[in-house]
Tab-separated table of C-alpha atoms in Angstrom:
chain	number	residue	atom	x	y	z
A	1	UNK	CA	6.579	67.899	-22.946
A	2	UNK	CA	5.545	71.217	-22.069
A	3	UNK	CA	3.912	72.304	-25.570
A	4	UNK	CA	1.740	68.933	-25.319
A	5	UNK	CA	0.614	69.951	-21.890
A	6	UNK	CA	-0.799	73.491	-23.191
A	7	UNK	CA	-3.718	71.801	-25.018
A	8	UNK	CA	-5.377	69.810	-21.753
A	9	UNK	CA	-4.527	72.596	-19.503
A	10	UNK	CA	-6.167	75.308	-21.534
A	11	UNK	CA	-9.372	72.854	-21.834
A	12	UNK	CA	-9.645	72.595	-18.118
A	13	UNK	CA	-9.085	76.343	-17.956
A	14	UNK	CA	-11.972	77.279	-20.355
A	15	UNK	CA	-14.072	74.464	-18.974
A	16	UNK	CA	-13.671	75.522	-15.108
A	17	UNK	CA	-16.024	78.788	-15.250
A	18	UNK	CA	-19.052	76.811	-16.501
A	19	UNK	CA	-19.310	74.894	-13.181
A	20	UNK	CA	-18.827	77.734	-11.044
A	21	UNK	CA	-21.669	79.587	-9.335
A	22	UNK	CA	-22.509	82.918	-11.529
A	23	UNK	CA	-21.121	86.032	-9.653
A	24	UNK	CA	-23.908	88.515	-8.206
A	25	UNK	CA	-24.381	91.707	-10.502
A	26	UNK	CA	-22.579	94.431	-9.526
A	27	UNK	CA	-24.189	98.025	-9.407
A	28	UNK	CA	-23.206	100.225	-12.415
A	29	UNK	CA	-20.503	102.730	-11.882
A	30	UNK	CA	-21.448	105.882	-10.355
A	31	UNK	CA	-18.713	107.686	-12.228
A	32	UNK	CA	-15.634	107.659	-14.535
A	33	UNK	CA	-13.192	107.067	-11.927
A	34	UNK	CA	-15.153	104.095	-10.442
A	35	UNK	CA	-15.888	102.545	-14.198
A	36	UNK	CA	-12.061	102.340	-14.710
A	37	UNK	CA	-11.730	100.421	-11.871
A	38	UNK	CA	-13.627	97.427	-13.532
A	39	UNK	CA	-15.644	96.873	-16.422
A	40	UNK	CA	-17.319	93.924	-14.915
A	41	UNK	CA	-21.068	95.593	-14.537
A	42	UNK	CA	-20.833	96.527	-18.405
A	43	UNK	CA	-19.801	92.952	-19.292
A	44	UNK	CA	-22.423	91.464	-17.161
A	45	UNK	CA	-25.153	93.326	-18.531
A	46	UNK	CA	-24.083	92.904	-22.290
A	47	UNK	CA	-22.241	89.459	-22.613
A	48	UNK	CA	-25.379	87.424	-22.495
A	49	UNK	CA	-26.653	89.049	-25.825
A	50	UNK	CA	-23.128	88.088	-27.443
A	51	UNK	CA	-23.240	84.604	-29.318
A	52	UNK	CA	-21.290	82.325	-30.910
A	53	UNK	CA	-21.525	81.537	-34.639
A	54	UNK	CA	-20.625	78.419	-36.897
A	55	UNK	CA	-21.214	77.824	-40.200
A	56	UNK	CA	-20.447	74.744	-42.627
A	57	UNK	CA	-20.376	75.284	-46.483
A	58	UNK	CA	-19.322	72.940	-49.287
A	59	UNK	CA	-16.031	74.022	-50.568
A	60	UNK	CA	-15.388	72.473	-54.358
A	61	UNK	CA	-12.089	71.890	-55.072
A	62	UNK	CA	-10.454	72.824	-58.887
A	63	UNK	CA	-11.495	70.669	-61.273
A	64	UNK	CA	-8.963	67.987	-62.189
A	65	UNK	CA	-8.693	66.825	-66.089
A	66	UNK	CA	-9.158	63.123	-64.569
A	67	UNK	CA	-12.684	63.629	-63.677
A	68	UNK	CA	-13.464	65.419	-67.053
A	69	UNK	CA	-11.615	62.630	-68.942
A	70	UNK	CA	-13.751	60.038	-67.801
A	71	UNK	CA	-17.041	62.088	-67.667
A	72	UNK	CA	-17.393	62.187	-63.942
A	73	UNK	CA	-18.150	65.825	-63.818
A	74	UNK	CA	-16.858	68.089	-60.913
A	75	UNK	CA	-14.895	66.252	-57.930
A	76	UNK	CA	-16.386	66.147	-54.722
A	77	UNK	CA	-16.404	68.862	-52.578
A	78	UNK	CA	-15.380	69.190	-48.749
A	79	UNK	CA	-17.266	70.553	-45.840
A	80	UNK	CA	-15.248	73.680	-44.441
A	81	UNK	CA	-16.483	75.420	-41.067
A	82	UNK	CA	-16.350	79.262	-39.991
A	83	UNK	CA	-16.459	80.407	-36.749
A	84	UNK	CA	-17.391	83.909	-35.677
A	85	UNK	CA	-19.539	85.930	-33.152
A	86	UNK	CA	-22.957	87.376	-33.363
A	87	UNK	CA	-25.318	89.846	-31.405
A	88	UNK	CA	-28.874	89.473	-30.289
A	89	UNK	CA	-30.891	92.477	-31.115
A	90	UNK	CA	-34.290	91.426	-30.588
A	91	UNK	CA	-35.546	89.086	-27.827
A	92	UNK	CA	-37.442	86.907	-30.157
A	93	UNK	CA	-34.056	85.246	-31.779
A	94	UNK	CA	-33.126	87.854	-34.543
A	95	UNK	CA	-29.272	87.969	-34.471
A	96	UNK	CA	-26.983	90.319	-36.446
A	97	UNK	CA	-23.421	89.141	-37.726
A	98	UNK	CA	-20.944	89.722	-40.495
A	99	UNK	CA	-22.133	88.361	-43.684
A	100	UNK	CA	-18.491	86.717	-44.629
A	101	UNK	CA	-19.279	84.635	-41.362
A	102	UNK	CA	-22.223	82.875	-42.814
A	103	UNK	CA	-21.898	83.363	-46.636
A	104	UNK	CA	-22.991	80.158	-48.542
A	105	UNK	CA	-23.405	78.621	-45.237
A	106	UNK	CA	-25.413	75.382	-45.718
A	107	UNK	CA	-25.600	74.728	-41.940
A	108	UNK	CA	-25.299	77.643	-39.650
A	109	UNK	CA	-25.531	77.038	-35.847
A	110	UNK	CA	-25.949	79.798	-33.128
A	111	UNK	CA	-24.357	78.617	-29.582
A	112	UNK	CA	-25.705	81.413	-26.816
A	113	UNK	CA	-23.803	82.586	-23.521
A	114	UNK	CA	-25.533	79.648	-21.451
A	115	UNK	CA	-24.200	76.857	-24.094
A	116	UNK	CA	-27.345	76.149	-25.625
A	117	UNK	CA	-27.265	75.783	-29.558
A	118	UNK	CA	-30.005	76.543	-31.977
A	119	UNK	CA	-29.880	76.277	-36.026
A	120	UNK	CA	-30.325	79.413	-37.935
A	121	UNK	CA	-31.528	80.624	-41.052
A	122	UNK	CA	-30.792	83.816	-42.918
A	123	UNK	CA	-33.280	86.594	-43.100
A	124	UNK	CA	-31.022	89.095	-44.906
A	125	UNK	CA	-27.774	89.077	-46.291
A	126	UNK	CA	-26.136	92.131	-47.091
A	127	UNK	CA	-22.691	91.793	-48.727
A	128	UNK	CA	-22.156	95.449	-49.350
A	129	UNK	CA	-22.302	96.342	-45.347
A	130	UNK	CA	-20.599	92.730	-44.572
A	131	UNK	CA	-23.922	92.364	-42.485
A	132	UNK	CA	-26.352	89.373	-42.145
A	133	UNK	CA	-29.253	88.790	-40.045
A	134	UNK	CA	-30.068	85.669	-38.239
A	135	UNK	CA	-33.089	83.999	-36.958
A	136	UNK	CA	-33.337	81.428	-34.342
A	137	UNK	CA	-36.423	79.499	-32.943
A	138	UNK	CA	-36.764	80.043	-29.196
A	139	UNK	CA	-40.228	79.979	-28.938
A	140	UNK	CA	-41.827	82.393	-26.396
A	141	UNK	CA	-38.680	82.675	-24.363
A	142	UNK	CA	-37.321	86.130	-24.380
A	143	UNK	CA	-33.683	86.427	-25.001
A	144	UNK	CA	-31.198	89.021	-23.729
A	145	UNK	CA	-30.731	91.585	-26.037
A	146	UNK	CA	-27.868	94.638	-26.682
A	147	UNK	CA	-29.668	97.628	-27.331
A	148	UNK	CA	-28.153	99.324	-30.693
A	149	UNK	CA	-26.811	103.223	-29.725
A	150	UNK	CA	-29.541	105.841	-30.491
A	151	UNK	CA	-27.512	108.996	-29.170
A	152	UNK	CA	-24.800	108.970	-32.048
A	153	UNK	CA	-22.633	110.934	-29.620
A	154	UNK	CA	-19.648	108.559	-29.497
A	155	UNK	CA	-16.331	110.236	-29.762
A	156	UNK	CA	-12.896	109.489	-30.408
A	157	UNK	CA	-11.298	108.517	-27.127
A	158	UNK	CA	-14.360	106.855	-25.475
A	159	UNK	CA	-13.911	103.815	-23.631
A	160	UNK	CA	-15.218	100.811	-25.747
A	161	UNK	CA	-15.560	97.102	-25.162
A	162	UNK	CA	-15.046	94.478	-27.820
A	163	UNK	CA	-16.932	90.936	-26.978
A	164	UNK	CA	-16.829	87.967	-29.394
A	165	UNK	CA	-15.389	84.441	-29.719
A	166	UNK	CA	-11.506	84.846	-30.873
A	167	UNK	CA	-9.921	81.867	-32.605
A	168	UNK	CA	-12.654	79.828	-31.008
A	169	UNK	CA	-11.726	79.621	-27.418
A	170	UNK	CA	-14.863	80.964	-25.858
A	171	UNK	CA	-16.292	84.146	-25.249
A	172	UNK	CA	-13.862	86.956	-24.507
A	173	UNK	CA	-13.871	90.663	-23.697
A	174	UNK	CA	-11.255	93.280	-24.654
A	175	UNK	CA	-11.016	96.725	-23.966
A	176	UNK	CA	-9.523	100.027	-25.693
A	177	UNK	CA	-10.736	103.302	-27.054
A	178	UNK	CA	-12.479	104.655	-30.209
A	179	UNK	CA	-9.426	105.412	-32.162
A	180	UNK	CA	-11.262	107.233	-35.264
A	181	UNK	CA	-14.926	107.605	-36.429
A	182	UNK	CA	-15.950	107.423	-40.073
A	183	UNK	CA	-12.856	105.802	-41.256
A	184	UNK	CA	-13.545	105.302	-45.112
A	185	UNK	CA	-12.114	102.540	-47.391
A	186	UNK	CA	-13.376	103.702	-50.633
A	187	UNK	CA	-16.357	105.724	-52.140
A	188	UNK	CA	-19.348	103.459	-51.979
A	189	UNK	CA	-20.436	105.299	-48.554
A	190	UNK	CA	-18.935	102.632	-46.309
A	191	UNK	CA	-17.512	104.294	-42.952
A	192	UNK	CA	-16.188	102.340	-39.794
A	193	UNK	CA	-15.435	102.755	-36.117
A	194	UNK	CA	-11.661	102.210	-35.655
A	195	UNK	CA	-10.600	100.795	-32.318
A	196	UNK	CA	-7.706	99.655	-30.636
A	197	UNK	CA	-9.609	97.029	-28.599
A	198	UNK	CA	-8.001	93.797	-29.511
A	199	UNK	CA	-9.903	92.082	-32.364
A	200	UNK	CA	-9.117	88.645	-33.442
A	201	UNK	CA	-10.165	85.986	-36.107
A	202	UNK	CA	-13.588	84.728	-34.400
A	203	UNK	CA	-14.421	88.137	-33.309
A	204	UNK	CA	-16.078	88.822	-36.887
A	205	UNK	CA	-19.832	89.941	-35.871
A	206	UNK	CA	-19.342	90.511	-32.176
A	207	UNK	CA	-20.338	93.545	-30.253
A	208	UNK	CA	-18.263	96.877	-29.972
A	209	UNK	CA	-19.895	98.096	-26.744
A	210	UNK	CA	-19.674	101.567	-25.286
A	211	UNK	CA	-19.611	102.367	-21.644
A	212	UNK	CA	-23.652	102.715	-21.338
A	213	UNK	CA	-23.686	99.282	-22.349
A	214	UNK	CA	-25.378	99.694	-25.871
A	215	UNK	CA	-24.047	98.320	-29.168
A	216	UNK	CA	-22.218	100.967	-31.136
A	217	UNK	CA	-21.042	98.462	-33.896
A	218	UNK	CA	-20.170	95.255	-34.996
A	219	UNK	CA	-16.696	94.261	-35.225
A	220	UNK	CA	-15.596	93.334	-38.968
A	221	UNK	CA	-12.137	93.474	-39.863
A	222	UNK	CA	-8.587	94.411	-38.832
A	223	UNK	CA	-5.565	95.640	-40.787
A	224	UNK	CA	-2.736	93.430	-39.392
A	225	UNK	CA	0.800	92.004	-40.939
A	226	UNK	CA	0.779	89.224	-38.792
A	227	UNK	CA	-3.254	88.107	-38.792
A	228	UNK	CA	-3.553	88.975	-35.368
A	229	UNK	CA	-4.434	92.168	-33.615
A	230	UNK	CA	-2.296	95.035	-34.200
A	231	UNK	CA	-4.630	97.625	-32.483
A	232	UNK	CA	-6.337	98.486	-35.617
A	233	UNK	CA	-9.525	96.887	-36.035
A	234	UNK	CA	-12.756	98.226	-37.425
A	235	UNK	CA	-16.511	98.163	-36.683
A	236	UNK	CA	-19.813	98.813	-38.669
A	237	UNK	CA	-21.627	101.789	-36.905
A	238	UNK	CA	-25.138	101.146	-35.198
A	239	UNK	CA	-26.963	103.562	-37.859
A	240	UNK	CA	-25.786	100.901	-40.578
A	241	UNK	CA	-26.895	97.761	-38.405
A	242	UNK	CA	-30.059	99.252	-37.322
A	243	UNK	CA	-30.840	99.875	-41.152
A	244	UNK	CA	-30.173	96.246	-42.189
A	245	UNK	CA	-32.007	94.794	-39.062
A	246	UNK	CA	-34.866	96.902	-40.001
A	247	UNK	CA	-35.081	95.707	-43.385
A	248	UNK	CA	-34.824	92.320	-42.269
A	249	UNK	CA	-37.247	92.200	-39.521
A	250	UNK	CA	-39.700	94.077	-41.989
A	251	UNK	CA	-39.330	91.128	-44.544
A	252	UNK	CA	-37.196	92.947	-47.182
A	253	UNK	CA	-34.828	91.356	-49.090
A	254	UNK	CA	-32.320	93.791	-50.140
A	255	UNK	CA	-31.509	97.193	-48.298
A	256	UNK	CA	-32.446	100.200	-50.062
A	257	UNK	CA	-29.910	102.909	-49.595
A	258	UNK	CA	-30.775	106.412	-50.576
A	259	UNK	CA	-28.398	107.976	-53.137
A	260	UNK	CA	-27.505	111.665	-53.350
A	261	UNK	CA	-27.910	111.812	-57.480
A	262	UNK	CA	-24.601	113.438	-57.832
A	263	UNK	CA	-21.049	112.684	-58.385
A	264	UNK	CA	-18.737	114.106	-55.679
A	265	UNK	CA	-14.855	114.524	-54.930
A	266	UNK	CA	-13.041	115.287	-51.766
A	267	UNK	CA	-12.012	118.680	-51.315
A	268	UNK	CA	-8.217	118.880	-51.497
A	269	UNK	CA	-5.923	121.484	-49.857
A	270	UNK	CA	-5.292	123.138	-53.804
A	271	UNK	CA	-9.169	123.118	-53.896
A	272	UNK	CA	-9.844	124.629	-50.774
A	273	UNK	CA	-7.471	127.525	-51.417
A	274	UNK	CA	-9.100	127.947	-54.941
A	275	UNK	CA	-12.823	127.854	-52.992
A	276	UNK	CA	-11.572	130.150	-50.494
A	277	UNK	CA	-12.263	127.570	-47.871
A	278	UNK	CA	-10.284	127.586	-44.684
A	279	UNK	CA	-9.850	123.829	-44.475
A	280	UNK	CA	-9.379	121.046	-47.137
A	281	UNK	CA	-12.851	119.602	-45.988
A	282	UNK	CA	-16.221	119.046	-47.742
A	283	UNK	CA	-17.362	117.223	-51.027
A	284	UNK	CA	-17.192	119.064	-54.477
A	285	UNK	CA	-19.713	118.207	-56.653
A	286	UNK	CA	-18.601	117.405	-60.141
A	287	UNK	CA	-21.790	115.853	-61.832
A	288	UNK	CA	-25.507	115.900	-61.302
A	289	UNK	CA	-27.861	113.001	-62.154
A	290	UNK	CA	-30.886	114.719	-64.252
A	291	UNK	CA	-33.882	114.398	-62.154
A	292	UNK	CA	-32.327	113.000	-59.207
A	293	UNK	CA	-32.357	114.085	-55.598
A	294	UNK	CA	-29.539	116.667	-55.640
A	295	UNK	CA	-31.130	118.440	-59.066
A	296	UNK	CA	-34.170	118.641	-57.331
A	297	UNK	CA	-32.384	119.998	-53.861
A	298	UNK	CA	-30.901	122.727	-56.149
A	299	UNK	CA	-27.446	121.534	-56.376
A	300	UNK	CA	-25.279	122.569	-58.982
A	301	UNK	CA	-21.701	121.723	-60.127
A	302	UNK	CA	-19.162	123.512	-58.138
A	303	UNK	CA	-21.263	123.367	-54.993
A	304	UNK	CA	-19.343	122.438	-52.104
A	305	UNK	CA	-21.505	120.381	-49.244
A	306	UNK	CA	-20.122	121.100	-46.105
A	307	UNK	CA	-22.485	119.631	-43.852
A	308	UNK	CA	-25.609	116.998	-44.028
A	309	UNK	CA	-28.052	116.611	-41.430
A	310	UNK	CA	-26.160	119.026	-39.203
A	311	UNK	CA	-22.663	116.862	-39.124
A	312	UNK	CA	-19.641	118.102	-40.801
A	313	UNK	CA	-18.803	116.428	-44.484
A	314	UNK	CA	-15.002	115.561	-44.237
A	315	UNK	CA	-14.834	114.091	-47.458
A	316	UNK	CA	-16.812	112.733	-50.298
A	317	UNK	CA	-17.038	109.351	-48.816
A	318	UNK	CA	-18.458	110.728	-45.484
A	319	UNK	CA	-21.145	112.554	-47.666
A	320	UNK	CA	-22.032	109.519	-49.243
A	321	UNK	CA	-22.134	107.913	-45.930
A	322	UNK	CA	-24.365	110.034	-44.165
A	323	UNK	CA	-26.936	110.103	-46.804
A	324	UNK	CA	-26.728	106.028	-47.069
A	325	UNK	CA	-27.992	105.780	-43.644
A	326	UNK	CA	-31.034	107.548	-44.059
A	327	UNK	CA	-34.010	106.192	-45.524
A	328	UNK	CA	-35.921	107.125	-48.658
A	329	UNK	CA	-38.254	109.958	-47.873
A	330	UNK	CA	-36.100	111.759	-45.193
A	331	UNK	CA	-35.271	115.367	-45.606
A	332	UNK	CA	-31.751	116.037	-44.790
A	333	UNK	CA	-30.634	119.806	-44.732
A	334	UNK	CA	-27.546	120.455	-46.687
A	335	UNK	CA	-24.909	123.440	-45.758
A	336	UNK	CA	-23.222	124.313	-49.224
A	337	UNK	CA	-20.577	126.672	-50.265
A	338	UNK	CA	-21.809	128.068	-53.469
A	339	UNK	CA	-19.337	128.763	-56.391
A	340	UNK	CA	-19.618	132.843	-55.681
A	341	UNK	CA	-18.597	132.018	-51.950
A	342	UNK	CA	-21.909	132.228	-50.370
A	343	UNK	CA	-23.297	129.921	-47.962
A	344	UNK	CA	-26.583	128.388	-48.730
A	345	UNK	CA	-28.791	125.748	-46.860
A	346	UNK	CA	-30.743	123.140	-49.196
A	347	UNK	CA	-33.024	120.708	-48.220
A	348	UNK	CA	-32.416	117.129	-49.807
A	349	UNK	CA	-35.324	114.601	-50.138
A	350	UNK	CA	-33.481	111.135	-49.797
A	351	UNK	CA	-34.693	108.880	-52.620
A	352	UNK	CA	-33.774	105.632	-53.878
A	353	UNK	CA	-31.381	105.377	-56.835
A	354	UNK	CA	-33.503	105.151	-60.352
A	355	UNK	CA	-33.815	101.478	-61.500
A	356	UNK	CA	-33.771	102.810	-65.055
A	357	UNK	CA	-33.136	101.216	-67.437
A	358	UNK	CA	-34.801	97.888	-66.410
A	359	UNK	CA	-32.376	95.410	-64.984
A	360	UNK	CA	-33.248	92.714	-67.804
A	361	UNK	CA	-30.963	90.092	-66.173
A	362	UNK	CA	-29.998	87.608	-68.929
A	363	UNK	CA	-27.488	84.302	-68.713
A	364	UNK	CA	-26.057	84.388	-72.435
A	365	UNK	CA	-25.077	81.261	-74.239
A	366	UNK	CA	-23.925	80.330	-77.720
A	367	UNK	CA	-20.422	80.234	-79.722
A	368	UNK	CA	-19.314	83.946	-78.382
A	369	UNK	CA	-17.165	85.411	-75.432
A	370	UNK	CA	-20.186	85.752	-73.379
A	371	UNK	CA	-21.135	82.326	-73.222
A	372	UNK	CA	-22.261	81.376	-69.523
A	373	UNK	CA	-22.078	85.186	-68.440
A	374	UNK	CA	-24.776	86.696	-66.562
A	375	UNK	CA	-25.587	90.498	-67.424
A	376	UNK	CA	-27.816	93.103	-66.720
A	377	UNK	CA	-28.326	96.778	-67.696
A	378	UNK	CA	-26.438	99.286	-65.673
A	379	UNK	CA	-28.605	101.614	-63.858
A	380	UNK	CA	-28.089	103.649	-60.652
A	381	UNK	CA	-29.815	101.270	-58.761
A	382	UNK	CA	-27.923	98.512	-59.910
A	383	UNK	CA	-25.044	100.303	-59.436
A	384	UNK	CA	-25.737	101.150	-55.585
A	385	UNK	CA	-26.430	97.725	-55.203
A	386	UNK	CA	-23.078	96.710	-55.979
A	387	UNK	CA	-21.043	99.360	-54.874
A	388	UNK	CA	-19.998	100.797	-58.501
A	389	UNK	CA	-20.003	104.366	-59.798
A	390	UNK	CA	-23.712	104.842	-60.921
A	391	UNK	CA	-22.376	107.545	-63.418
A	392	UNK	CA	-20.630	104.737	-65.109
A	393	UNK	CA	-23.881	103.669	-67.119
A	394	UNK	CA	-25.408	103.294	-69.558
A	395	UNK	CA	-23.824	99.899	-70.552
A	396	UNK	CA	-23.923	96.403	-69.826
A	397	UNK	CA	-22.391	94.682	-66.739
A	398	UNK	CA	-21.248	91.433	-66.242
A	399	UNK	CA	-22.557	90.032	-62.558
A	400	UNK	CA	-21.449	86.537	-63.044
A	401	UNK	CA	-19.526	83.675	-65.173
A	402	UNK	CA	-20.176	80.135	-65.657
A	403	UNK	CA	-18.061	77.527	-66.914
A	404	UNK	CA	-18.493	78.260	-70.599
A	405	UNK	CA	-16.465	80.609	-73.080
A	406	UNK	CA	-16.851	83.467	-71.259
A	407	UNK	CA	-14.595	82.232	-68.394
A	408	UNK	CA	-11.722	81.393	-71.073
A	409	UNK	CA	-12.297	84.639	-72.910
A	410	UNK	CA	-11.018	86.333	-69.100
A	411	UNK	CA	-14.281	88.144	-68.323
A	412	UNK	CA	-14.860	89.001	-64.912
A	413	UNK	CA	-17.587	90.122	-62.945
A	414	UNK	CA	-17.940	93.972	-62.712
A	415	UNK	CA	-16.815	94.378	-66.417
A	416	UNK	CA	-18.979	96.760	-68.125
A	417	UNK	CA	-19.278	95.768	-72.003
A	418	UNK	CA	-18.931	98.837	-74.194
A	419	UNK	CA	-18.481	97.662	-77.808
A	420	UNK	CA	-18.730	94.351	-79.701
A	421	UNK	CA	-17.549	93.993	-83.245
A	422	UNK	CA	-17.664	98.091	-83.869
A	423	UNK	CA	-21.377	98.360	-82.538
A	424	UNK	CA	-21.909	100.433	-79.257
A	425	UNK	CA	-23.310	98.366	-76.675
A	426	UNK	CA	-25.963	100.521	-74.351
A	427	UNK	CA	-28.437	97.722	-73.074
A	428	UNK	CA	-28.604	94.030	-72.795
A	429	UNK	CA	-30.836	93.844	-75.877
A	430	UNK	CA	-27.926	95.367	-77.862
A	431	UNK	CA	-25.755	92.949	-76.568
A	432	UNK	CA	-28.007	89.727	-77.390
A	433	UNK	CA	-28.610	91.137	-80.792
A	434	UNK	CA	-24.873	91.507	-81.800
A	435	UNK	CA	-24.134	87.709	-80.547
A	436	UNK	CA	-27.097	86.530	-82.464
A	437	UNK	CA	-25.184	86.712	-85.433
A	438	UNK	CA	-22.521	83.692	-85.858
A	439	UNK	CA	-19.118	85.003	-86.587
A	440	UNK	CA	-15.334	83.717	-86.049
A	441	UNK	CA	-13.808	86.752	-84.854
A	442	UNK	CA	-15.102	88.826	-82.126
A	443	UNK	CA	-13.650	92.271	-81.020
A	444	UNK	CA	-14.737	93.030	-77.731
A	445	UNK	CA	-14.500	96.255	-75.839
A	446	UNK	CA	-14.624	96.506	-72.099
A	447	UNK	CA	-14.465	98.700	-69.010
A	448	UNK	CA	-12.355	97.268	-66.299
A	449	UNK	CA	-11.782	99.378	-62.668
A	450	UNK	CA	-12.149	102.496	-64.667
A	451	UNK	CA	-9.739	101.293	-67.723
A	452	UNK	CA	-10.636	100.495	-71.350
A	453	UNK	CA	-9.641	97.085	-72.611
A	454	UNK	CA	-9.891	95.779	-76.093
A	455	UNK	CA	-9.465	92.190	-77.052
A	456	UNK	CA	-9.793	89.794	-80.344
A	457	UNK	CA	-11.502	86.300	-79.853
A	458	UNK	CA	-11.654	83.477	-82.163
A	459	UNK	CA	-14.885	81.027	-81.563
């Protein structure tokens, strides 16, 4: 009986505050001691700019042989809903959230802090950063806004608040500290703020706020064995959020990230000893793209980048992050340790990765293992867009698989086609020329996750 009563009691508890008078705004705390006594002044300033987001998407069930047998096509799908949070970053109704909250959403609804609901449209979706920018129509009304942090002075140990809608129970505030900065999960230049503020399902896209009442990050994901908060949450930093929002507001459909034009690797303890470095920090330049930004700046193989834009480079992913958060055309001073042990300062002019060779995107067809596969020429620009190694080219990259023979052959998005029937594949035109000649046996070599795989198919 007690369990059955939990739901109505919870509903009453959640509904009650809406009928109560709004508390008067308190003055901001005058010092750290006063701040610790209550976060209410910060919450009152920031919470109105945090919204709830719901998205409906059509989920297709797996094709049943019954439907194919009678020529009925694909079985009907069902509508699934996702819940998340968002942050108003412009008073005219521009909202930032996580891409995974609204991805493939057919009907997106934004609920404001005052419970009003508005349909939303996507201005820009950027899967690589897991950010999406939405727009709601509020006419001439000016909505409350959460300002993005401009200072860049966030430090480990700073107090923070996480504001969102966990489990759909309603807006919730948790507090904690910044546990770490520039946490990286791979080498594509992604870096996160780590916090122990409780973040749970539904907090995705919500605000991570500092004690100045500014947005220092957008909450994105957690590490947990239970699925609930274990005190290890991650937020996308404000500089990345600003890049995506500025691109969306400016009408851009794709975020253009500068590229160093070099392949780097993190300095290990053994490397540090051989290079005469006191600490195993920095990014060792292993390869240079001819004519790229690094080459023009004077970087050479064997150099170690120790600082970029005045900030310490801990490892190779950190350097990629520092470059990616700039705009093409920005100048970035680099402190470099040369192979001879001397330190030099170079000036890098940030550039977009080159889109050569041209993309030449095609969806292939015919009696061959590539039937229904969508392929493009692999260039640094394509690699940057998809978060893969720009030095993996030249080659032909598989970006999507339809329902044709390619699926049965086991091809996957991300595969790089290297060779077909003994012929080297450098561009899409090479692949289309090879598959234009009918044959019963196909010998295909691909590169997948850095591993080379060769298989033989009969078509």
